[in-house]
PDB file of C-alpha atoms in Angstrom:
ATOM      1  CA  THR A   1     113.771 115.107 154.518  1.00 69.00           C
ATOM      2  CA  LEU A   2     111.484 112.174 153.887  1.00 74.00           C
ATOM      3  CA  THR A   3     111.818 108.834 155.598  1.00 76.00           C
ATOM      4  CA  GLY A   4     110.246 105.531 154.684  1.00 79.00           C
ATOM      5  CA  SER A   5     110.548 102.989 151.915  1.00 83.00           C
ATOM      6  CA  ASN A   6     108.248 104.650 149.340  1.00 83.00           C
ATOM      7  CA  VAL A   7     107.584 108.181 148.192  1.00 82.00           C
ATOM      8  CA  TYR A   8     104.424 108.917 146.228  1.00 84.00           C
ATOM      9  CA  VAL A   9     104.001 112.076 144.166  1.00 87.00           C
ATOM     10  CA  LYS A  10     100.512 112.549 142.783  1.00 89.00           C
ATOM     11  CA  ASN A  11     101.365 114.786 139.819  1.00 92.00           C
ATOM     12  CA  LYS A  12     104.874 115.928 138.897  1.00 94.00           C
ATOM     13  CA  LEU A  13     108.160 116.016 140.788  1.00 93.00           C
ATOM     14  CA  GLY A  14     110.547 118.906 140.250  1.00 95.00           C
ATOM     15  CA  VAL A  15     114.120 118.840 141.490  1.00 95.00           C
ATOM     16  CA  GLY A  16     115.712 122.271 141.328  1.00 95.00           C
ATOM     17  CA  LEU A  17     112.513 123.925 140.074  1.00 94.00           C
ATOM     18  CA  SER A  18     108.951 124.481 141.248  1.00 94.00           C
ATOM     19  CA  ASN A  19     107.084 124.022 137.935  1.00 93.00           C
ATOM     20  CA  PRO A  20     108.120 120.648 136.457  1.00 94.00           C
ATOM     21  CA  GLU A  21     107.093 119.941 132.860  1.00 93.00           C
ATOM     22  CA  THR A  22     107.155 116.126 133.052  1.00 94.00           C
ATOM     23  CA  GLY A  23     106.629 113.410 135.644  1.00 94.00           C
ATOM     24  CA  ILE A  24     110.182 113.981 136.868  1.00 95.00           C
ATOM     25  CA  HIS A  25     111.986 117.165 135.877  1.00 95.00           C
ATOM     26  CA  ILE A  26     115.506 117.739 137.167  1.00 96.00           C
ATOM     27  CA  GLN A  27     116.974 121.182 136.557  1.00 95.00           C
ATOM     28  CA  ALA A  28     120.566 122.273 137.169  1.00 95.00           C
ATOM     29  CA  GLY A  29     120.390 125.587 135.338  1.00 94.00           C
ATOM     30  CA  SER A  30     117.978 126.824 132.680  1.00 93.00           C
ATOM     31  CA  ALA A  31     118.300 125.596 129.096  1.00 92.00           C
ATOM     32  CA  GLY A  32     116.164 128.480 127.894  1.00 90.00           C
ATOM     33  CA  THR A  33     112.710 128.311 126.359  1.00 89.00           C
ATOM     34  CA  ILE A  34     112.423 124.756 125.051  1.00 88.00           C
ATOM     35  CA  ALA A  35     109.131 122.923 124.647  1.00 85.00           C
ATOM     36  CA  THR A  36     109.249 119.459 126.192  1.00 88.00           C
ATOM     37  CA  THR A  37     108.349 116.791 123.652  1.00 90.00           C
ATOM     38  CA  ASP A  38     104.919 115.185 123.972  1.00 91.00           C
ATOM     39  CA  GLY A  39     104.932 111.954 125.940  1.00 91.00           C
ATOM     40  CA  ALA A  40     108.204 112.615 127.783  1.00 93.00           C
ATOM     41  CA  LEU A  41     108.236 111.226 131.311  1.00 93.00           C
ATOM     42  CA  LEU A  42     111.643 112.539 132.377  1.00 94.00           C
ATOM     43  CA  THR A  43     113.322 115.870 131.676  1.00 94.00           C
ATOM     44  CA  LEU A  44     116.962 116.589 132.477  1.00 94.00           C
ATOM     45  CA  GLU A  45     117.671 120.298 132.086  1.00 94.00           C
ATOM     46  CA  SER A  46     120.953 122.137 132.393  1.00 95.00           C
ATOM     47  CA  ASN A  47     122.594 125.314 131.204  1.00 95.00           C
ATOM     48  CA  GLU A  48     125.473 123.047 130.138  1.00 95.00           C
ATOM     49  CA  LYS A  49     125.421 119.433 128.853  1.00 93.00           C
ATOM     50  CA  PRO A  50     123.051 117.225 130.907  1.00 92.00           C
ATOM     51  CA  LYS A  51     124.419 113.771 131.632  1.00 92.00           C
ATOM     52  CA  ILE A  52     123.195 110.447 132.948  1.00 92.00           C
ATOM     53  CA  HIS A  53     125.954 108.659 134.847  1.00 92.00           C
ATOM     54  CA  PHE A  54     125.816 104.882 135.259  1.00 90.00           C
ATOM     55  CA  GLN A  55     128.088 103.618 138.050  1.00 91.00           C
ATOM     56  CA  SER A  56     128.937  99.939 138.527  1.00 90.00           C
ATOM     57  CA  PRO A  57     131.835  97.716 139.644  1.00 88.00           C
ATOM     58  CA  ASN A  58     134.678  97.167 137.157  1.00 84.00           C
ATOM     59  CA  GLY A  59     133.367  93.906 135.674  1.00 80.00           C
ATOM     60  CA  TYR A  60     129.989  95.325 134.679  1.00 90.00           C
ATOM     61  CA  GLY A  61     128.767  98.401 132.813  1.00 91.00           C
ATOM     62  CA  GLY A  62     125.311  99.792 132.169  1.00 93.00           C
ATOM     63  CA  SER A  63     122.276  99.282 129.973  1.00 94.00           C
ATOM     64  CA  ILE A  64     119.362 101.188 128.564  1.00 94.00           C
ATOM     65  CA  ILE A  65     116.574  98.676 127.990  1.00 94.00           C
ATOM     66  CA  PHE A  66     113.480  99.086 125.825  1.00 91.00           C
ATOM     67  CA  GLY A  67     110.597  96.746 126.538  1.00 90.00           C
ATOM     68  CA  SER A  68     107.010  96.035 125.675  1.00 87.00           C
ATOM     69  CA  VAL A  69     104.264  93.691 126.805  1.00 88.00           C
ATOM     70  CA  ALA A  70     105.551  91.071 124.356  1.00 86.00           C
ATOM     71  CA  ASP A  71     109.221  91.286 125.420  1.00 85.00           C
ATOM     72  CA  ASN A  72     110.613  93.150 128.412  1.00 86.00           C
ATOM     73  CA  ASP A  73     114.058  93.620 126.807  1.00 86.00           C
ATOM     74  CA  GLU A  74     113.474  93.654 123.051  1.00 89.00           C
ATOM     75  CA  GLY A  75     115.904  96.523 122.489  1.00 94.00           C
ATOM     76  CA  GLN A  76     119.051  97.381 124.417  1.00 95.00           C
ATOM     77  CA  ILE A  77     122.020  99.694 124.372  1.00 96.00           C
ATOM     78  CA  ASP A  78     124.555  97.933 126.557  1.00 94.00           C
ATOM     79  CA  TYR A  79     128.044  98.895 127.686  1.00 94.00           C
ATOM     80  CA  ASP A  80     130.162  95.925 128.767  1.00 91.00           C
ATOM     81  CA  HIS A  81     133.035  97.241 130.900  1.00 90.00           C
ATOM     82  CA  GLY A  82     134.714  93.821 131.046  1.00 88.00           C
ATOM     83  CA  SER A  83     135.351  93.819 127.279  1.00 89.00           C
ATOM     84  CA  ASP A  84     135.132  97.629 126.844  1.00 90.00           C
ATOM     85  CA  ARG A  85     132.493  97.469 124.094  1.00 94.00           C
ATOM     86  CA  PHE A  86     129.083  98.918 123.274  1.00 95.00           C
ATOM     87  CA  LEU A  87     126.445  96.470 122.092  1.00 95.00           C
ATOM     88  CA  PHE A  88     123.254  97.515 120.307  1.00 96.00           C
ATOM     89  CA  LYS A  89     120.647  94.757 120.488  1.00 94.00           C
ATOM     90  CA  THR A  90     117.198  94.103 119.058  1.00 93.00           C
ATOM     91  CA  GLY A  91     115.106  90.985 119.432  1.00 87.00           C
ATOM     92  CA  GLY A  92     117.565  89.640 122.000  1.00 84.00           C
ATOM     93  CA  ASN A  93     120.477  89.594 119.522  1.00 91.00           C
ATOM     94  CA  THR A  94     123.445  91.924 119.134  1.00 93.00           C
ATOM     95  CA  LYS A  95     123.152  93.770 115.808  1.00 95.00           C
ATOM     96  CA  LEU A  96     125.930  96.379 116.135  1.00 96.00           C
ATOM     97  CA  THR A  97     129.102  96.413 118.226  1.00 97.00           C
ATOM     98  CA  ILE A  98     131.633  99.150 118.884  1.00 97.00           C
ATOM     99  CA  LEU A  99     134.921  97.718 120.160  1.00 96.00           C
ATOM    100  CA  GLY A 100     137.803 100.187 120.389  1.00 93.00           C
ATOM    101  CA  ASP A 101     138.127 101.815 116.969  1.00 94.00           C
ATOM    102  CA  ASN A 102     136.214  99.011 115.227  1.00 96.00           C
ATOM    103  CA  VAL A 103     132.521  98.745 114.379  1.00 96.00           C
ATOM    104  CA  GLY A 104     130.909  95.381 113.790  1.00 96.00           C
ATOM    105  CA  VAL A 105     127.595  94.662 112.100  1.00 96.00           C
ATOM    106  CA  GLY A 106     126.429  91.104 112.749  1.00 93.00           C
ATOM    107  CA  THR A 107     129.519  90.343 114.841  1.00 93.00           C
ATOM    108  CA  THR A 108     130.428  91.040 118.466  1.00 93.00           C
ATOM    109  CA  ASN A 109     134.193  90.956 117.789  1.00 93.00           C
ATOM    110  CA  PRO A 110     134.944  93.351 114.910  1.00 95.00           C
ATOM    111  CA  THR A 111     138.551  93.075 113.730  1.00 92.00           C
ATOM    112  CA  ASN A 112     138.547  96.012 111.261  1.00 90.00           C
ATOM    113  CA  LYS A 113     137.289  99.608 111.235  1.00 91.00           C
ATOM    114  CA  LEU A 114     134.102  98.208 109.682  1.00 91.00           C
ATOM    115  CA  HIS A 115     133.498  94.481 109.977  1.00 92.00           C
ATOM    116  CA  VAL A 116     130.268  93.190 108.457  1.00 91.00           C
ATOM    117  CA  ASP A 117     129.158  89.584 108.867  1.00 91.00           C
ATOM    118  CA  GLY A 118     126.444  89.248 106.231  1.00 87.00           C
ATOM    119  CA  ASN A 119     125.430  90.839 102.954  1.00 82.00           C
ATOM    120  CA  VAL A 120     126.247  94.478 102.267  1.00 81.00           C
ATOM    121  CA  ALA A 121     124.413  96.798  99.899  1.00 77.00           C
ATOM    122  CA  ALA A 122     126.107 100.055  98.979  1.00 74.00           C
ATOM    123  CA  THR A 123     125.677 102.831  96.436  1.00 73.00           C
ATOM    124  CA  HIS A 124     128.461 105.206  95.309  1.00 70.00           C
ATOM    125  CA  VAL A 125     131.180 103.742  97.532  1.00 70.00           C
ATOM    126  CA  SER A 126     134.821 104.777  97.463  1.00 70.00           C
ATOM    127  CA  CYS A 127     137.198 102.904  99.745  1.00 68.00           C
ATOM    128  CA  THR A 128     140.698 101.550 100.217  1.00 68.00           C
ATOM    129  CA  ASN A 129     141.843  98.100 101.353  1.00 68.00           C
ATOM    130  CA  VAL A 130     138.640  96.066 101.186  1.00 70.00           C
ATOM    131  CA  THR A 131     138.803  92.436 102.291  1.00 69.00           C
ATOM    132  CA  ALA A 132     135.900  90.170 101.416  1.00 69.00           C
ATOM    133  CA  SER A 133     135.317  86.472 101.824  1.00 68.00           C
ATOM    134  CA  GLY A 134     132.702  84.673  99.797  1.00 67.00           C
ATOM    135  CA  THR A 135     131.212  85.999  96.591  1.00 68.00           C
ATOM    136  CA  VAL A 136     131.492  89.672  95.651  1.00 68.00           C
ATOM    137  CA  THR A 137     128.691  90.734  93.307  1.00 69.00           C
ATOM    138  CA  VAL A 138     128.881  94.133  91.647  1.00 69.00           C
ATOM    139  CA  THR A 139     126.525  96.099  89.440  1.00 69.00           C
ATOM    140  CA  GLY A 140     128.400  98.998  87.899  1.00 68.00           C
ATOM    141  CA  ILE A 141     132.098  99.612  87.408  1.00 66.00           C
ATOM    142  CA  ILE A 142     135.020  98.606  89.604  1.00 67.00           C
ATOM    143  CA  SER A 143     138.030 100.831  89.125  1.00 64.00           C
ATOM    144  CA  GLY A 144     141.243 101.391  90.977  1.00 62.00           C
ATOM    145  CA  SER A 145     144.976 100.807  91.029  1.00 60.00           C
ATOM    146  CA  GLY A 146     145.296  97.872  93.398  1.00 61.00           C
ATOM    147  CA  ALA A 147     144.884  94.138  92.987  1.00 60.00           C
ATOM    148  CA  ILE A 148     141.625  92.257  92.685  1.00 60.00           C
ATOM    149  CA  SER A 149     141.766  88.533  93.311  1.00 59.00           C
ATOM    150  CA  GLY A 150     139.489  85.813  94.490  1.00 54.00           C
ATOM    151  CA  SER A 151     137.781  82.601  93.585  1.00 50.00           C
ATOM    152  CA  ALA A 152     134.570  84.144  92.253  1.00 52.00           C
ATOM    153  CA  PHE A 153     133.789  87.573  90.799  1.00 51.00           C
ATOM    154  CA  TYR A 154     130.517  88.557  89.165  1.00 53.00           C
ATOM    155  CA  GLY A 155     129.663  91.894  87.648  1.00 55.00           C
ATOM    156  CA  SER A 156     127.104  93.307  85.257  1.00 55.00           C
ATOM    157  CA  GLY A 157     128.660  96.725  84.745  1.00 54.00           C
ATOM    158  CA  ALA A 158     130.958  98.048  82.061  1.00 53.00           C
ATOM    159  CA  GLY A 159     133.936  96.139  83.449  1.00 57.00           C
ATOM    160  CA  LEU A 160     137.107  96.620  85.407  1.00 55.00           C
ATOM    161  CA  THR A 161     138.966  99.833  84.633  1.00 55.00           C
ATOM    162  CA  ALA A 162     142.369 101.287  85.518  1.00 55.00           C
ATOM    163  CA  ILE A 163     143.554  98.002  87.026  1.00 56.00           C
ATOM    164  CA  PRO A 164     146.592  96.272  85.456  1.00 57.00           C
ATOM    165  CA  ALA A 165     145.581  92.910  83.989  1.00 59.00           C
ATOM    166  CA  SER A 166     148.461  91.238  85.837  1.00 58.00           C
ATOM    167  CA  SER A 167     146.863  92.109  89.196  1.00 56.00           C
ATOM    168  CA  VAL A 168     143.435  90.635  88.404  1.00 58.00           C
ATOM    169  CA  THR A 169     142.577  86.993  89.040  1.00 59.00           C
ATOM    170  CA  LEU A 170     139.109  85.967  87.914  1.00 58.00           C
ATOM    171  CA  ALA A 171     137.553  82.507  88.146  1.00 54.00           C
TER     172      ALA A 171
END
């Protein structure tokens, strides 16, 4: 038992083991012979699945924050318990959001399984029920059995195939 406001360990601190591999090494069962990665400061070792548990009041959540000399919070993985969403941030801005079953890129309130606010580049994509606002530009072939409509459609491929002409509206 130590008392006082500060504890100083000159080399490495082992919890549950006498030969720690990193600055702090917590062991709750052996994981076997695994080499600790160079530069690691903390090792959590278990013979099951090691976990980090963040505990906070209902209106909060938890964060993992990545900082540098230039910016003390330039990258973050943040869980917001109040809205029940994960936010992935870089440069102080949310870039990716997971909200329920929906994933948002460039939006913090995704309303579909994948909701992208911005340009999308894709190769060899097959999907059902795509909703787009703005201009859809395609290089290649669009084929399917549903309806294609909109105010602007541009394509440089071989054309639309397997889509009834009555279901296509082109500007």
